[in-house]
Amino acid sequence: DTAVSQTPKYLVTQMGNDKSIKCEQNLGHDTMYWYKQDSKKFLKIMFSYNNKELIINETVPNRFSPKSPDKAHLNLHINSLELGDSAVYFCASSGGASGVYEQYFGPGTRLTVT
Amino acid sequence: AQKVTQAQTEISVVEKEDVTLDCVYETRDTTYYLFWYKQPPSGELVFLIRRNSFDEQNEISGRYSWNFQKSTSSFNFTITASQVVDSAVYFCALSGSSNTGKLIFGQGTTLQVKP
């Protein structure tokens, strides 16, 4: 069974379009995250939700909007896509919002904006 | 501010060699947590280890070992008798005492193990 899953795995779209990435975890975790990995492999947190409540909102353009319908799901919607949004987006989950918990990552979604 | 530095961008070794990946961190928190993750060519991120700031015992897991030294703010990772399957990007990460779980990642070290 996949612990943290993301769909789609690959996403190719044109500038200006709106797209969503879905994430689901079956680990029973309370906290979920979105990270962005750029072309140089640098990983940076974007958002975090704990029990469906937003607890981390880094300096991310407001074209990015996370939504957590329940504890097991955290989706990422991106409006008006730009070339610079091309990256790999990782969803992750952990047992709680404390740093003591390790995070388990999904397989990533490679977004290419043309 | 919290920061993780992995000064080695790329390391290339021949199979069966030992290799150490360096990680230096900065934080003002007295309680913090350090992690290592592996990203193989397939792209997923695999959790390897978590270390608490108040536990400086070194850890060994098979061919992997970790050396945590608060005095030098370092959390180094050694692979003994490296294998081709160890080829990956390795990330060191830090989480502080805030109740957010925010992970600060280093830049990553690409390890290539040649047969």
XYZ file of C-alpha atoms in Angstrom:
229
model
C 0.000 0.000 0.000
C 1.273 3.438 -0.909
C 1.647 5.560 2.229
C 1.645 9.000 0.579
C 0.355 9.230 -2.963
C 0.196 12.111 -5.396
C -1.600 12.572 -8.677
C -0.625 13.238 -11.329
C 3.009 12.162 -11.441
C 3.689 14.344 -14.464
C 1.910 17.505 -15.474
C 2.714 19.454 -18.631
C 0.721 22.592 -19.243
C 0.895 26.012 -20.825
C 1.445 29.359 -19.205
C -1.692 30.940 -17.865
C -3.512 27.684 -17.184
C -4.856 26.582 -13.792
C -3.945 23.140 -12.468
C -4.305 21.036 -9.332
C -2.178 18.386 -7.698
C -3.786 15.946 -5.295
C -2.217 14.263 -2.292
C -3.508 11.514 -0.048
C -1.943 9.722 2.903
C -3.123 6.512 4.528
C -0.797 6.665 7.522
C -3.347 8.237 9.853
C -1.121 11.300 10.218
C -2.379 14.654 11.451
C -0.025 16.908 9.519
C 0.582 17.327 5.803
C 2.974 19.477 3.807
C 3.783 20.740 0.339
C 7.412 21.208 -0.710
C 8.864 22.540 -3.939
C 12.088 21.132 -5.419
C 13.672 23.362 -8.021
C 15.929 22.433 -10.918
C 18.971 22.556 -8.629
C 17.346 20.012 -6.322
C 16.799 22.569 -3.576
C 13.816 21.659 -1.379
C 11.718 24.353 0.246
C 8.541 24.127 2.258
C 5.491 25.896 0.918
C 2.555 25.005 3.165
C 1.619 22.833 6.095
C -1.725 21.778 7.499
C -2.356 20.260 10.899
C -5.783 18.717 11.429
C -7.023 20.658 8.409
C -5.731 23.951 9.794
C -3.093 25.940 7.917
C 0.013 26.317 10.121
C 2.762 27.151 7.647
C 2.363 29.537 4.746
C 5.782 30.466 3.439
C 6.412 33.326 1.052
C 4.555 31.749 -1.815
C 2.661 33.673 -4.526
C -1.044 33.746 -3.785
C -1.572 31.971 -7.096
C -0.848 28.869 -5.024
C -3.706 27.773 -2.812
C -3.687 24.641 -0.682
C -6.890 22.953 0.414
C -7.339 20.226 2.990
C -10.808 18.660 2.818
C -9.868 16.217 5.569
C -6.774 15.058 7.478
C -5.885 12.501 4.844
C -5.900 14.865 1.881
C -4.022 18.014 0.955
C -4.430 19.412 -2.523
C -2.508 22.184 -4.233
C -4.191 24.448 -6.749
C -2.133 26.765 -8.911
C -3.674 29.616 -10.872
C -2.212 31.409 -13.887
C 0.800 29.150 -14.186
C 4.147 30.743 -15.003
C 7.356 29.328 -16.440
C 9.030 29.681 -13.040
C 6.502 27.316 -11.490
C 8.170 24.424 -13.287
C 9.509 22.166 -10.540
C 8.860 18.936 -8.696
C 6.235 19.289 -5.990
C 6.320 16.900 -3.069
C 3.581 16.197 -0.610
C 4.552 14.847 2.813
C 2.881 13.829 6.047
C 3.915 13.357 9.655
C 2.371 12.180 12.894
C 2.139 15.693 14.265
C 3.245 19.275 13.777
C 6.233 18.984 16.090
C 9.707 18.646 14.688
C 10.073 15.357 16.538
C 8.103 13.581 13.828
C 9.771 12.408 10.667
C 8.045 13.280 7.438
C 7.108 10.769 4.800
C 7.093 11.990 1.244
C 5.006 11.196 -1.767
C 6.599 10.300 -5.107
C 6.488 13.881 -6.363
C 4.693 15.613 -9.218
C 6.895 16.985 -11.975
C 5.228 20.144 -13.289
C 6.437 21.556 -16.592
C 5.050 24.881 -17.754
C 5.637 25.718 -21.413
C 17.632 31.891 11.526
C 18.030 28.210 10.878
C 20.327 26.930 8.195
C 21.754 23.637 6.951
C 24.903 23.505 4.876
C 26.100 20.536 2.868
C 29.341 21.815 1.428
C 29.977 18.796 -0.786
C 27.954 19.214 -3.954
C 29.078 15.998 -5.600
C 31.125 13.041 -4.464
C 32.288 10.189 -6.647
C 33.682 6.967 -5.204
C 34.418 3.478 -6.398
C 32.364 0.625 -5.035
C 33.462 -0.681 -1.622
C 35.035 2.608 -0.634
C 33.826 4.327 2.531
C 32.365 7.788 2.093
C 31.319 10.519 4.527
C 28.742 13.145 3.731
C 29.088 16.322 5.759
C 26.274 18.352 7.279
C 26.635 21.520 9.340
C 23.654 23.254 10.852
C 22.785 26.554 12.528
C 19.970 27.108 14.990
C 19.262 29.084 18.123
C 16.795 26.524 19.411
C 17.940 24.406 22.326
C 15.691 21.583 21.220
C 15.876 20.604 17.588
C 15.862 17.571 15.336
C 18.149 16.520 12.536
C 17.296 14.252 9.640
C 18.844 12.565 6.657
C 16.866 11.754 3.522
C 17.906 9.849 0.402
C 16.665 10.725 -3.080
C 17.590 7.962 -5.549
C 17.461 8.541 -9.308
C 13.817 7.429 -9.298
C 13.043 10.687 -7.484
C 11.285 9.767 -4.266
C 12.508 11.024 -0.895
C 13.290 8.289 1.581
C 13.606 8.953 5.307
C 16.818 7.521 6.758
C 17.215 8.801 10.304
C 16.089 11.360 12.894
C 18.304 12.582 15.711
C 17.213 14.670 18.725
C 19.430 17.492 19.900
C 19.699 16.015 23.373
C 20.889 12.628 22.169
C 24.457 12.721 20.939
C 24.888 8.995 20.665
C 26.150 7.891 17.318
C 23.967 5.506 15.412
C 24.747 2.592 13.158
C 22.346 0.844 10.845
C 24.002 -1.758 8.697
C 26.490 0.007 6.413
C 25.157 3.427 7.464
C 26.376 5.378 10.460
C 25.767 8.866 11.729
C 28.002 11.071 13.847
C 26.256 13.878 15.717
C 28.489 16.473 17.397
C 26.802 19.459 19.021
C 30.168 21.094 19.718
C 30.765 21.515 15.988
C 27.066 21.659 14.960
C 27.590 18.747 12.634
C 25.622 15.641 11.756
C 27.721 13.626 9.350
C 26.681 10.491 7.516
C 29.071 7.683 6.627
C 28.423 4.843 4.218
C 30.791 1.929 4.698
C 31.678 -0.310 1.770
C 29.597 1.728 -0.654
C 27.526 0.030 -3.322
C 26.194 1.217 -6.668
C 22.679 1.266 -5.180
C 23.858 3.969 -2.781
C 24.079 6.389 -5.701
C 21.606 9.142 -4.883
C 21.225 12.677 -3.655
C 21.404 12.837 0.119
C 19.771 15.630 2.066
C 20.398 16.712 5.611
C 17.526 18.607 7.241
C 16.754 20.463 10.455
C 13.538 21.046 12.364
C 13.371 23.403 15.309
C 11.247 23.607 18.406
C 8.323 25.479 16.846
C 5.164 23.436 16.584
C 5.048 23.450 12.809
C 7.328 20.603 11.795
C 8.955 22.870 9.235
C 11.997 21.151 7.715
C 14.960 23.211 6.562
C 16.925 21.257 3.981
C 20.546 21.485 2.993
C 21.484 21.805 -0.653
C 22.005 18.072 -0.993
C 25.069 16.001 -1.866
C 25.030 13.911 -5.017
C 26.829 10.630 -4.416
C 27.924 8.577 -7.371
C 29.232 5.107 -6.658
C 31.000 3.585 -9.632
C 31.364 -0.178 -10.102
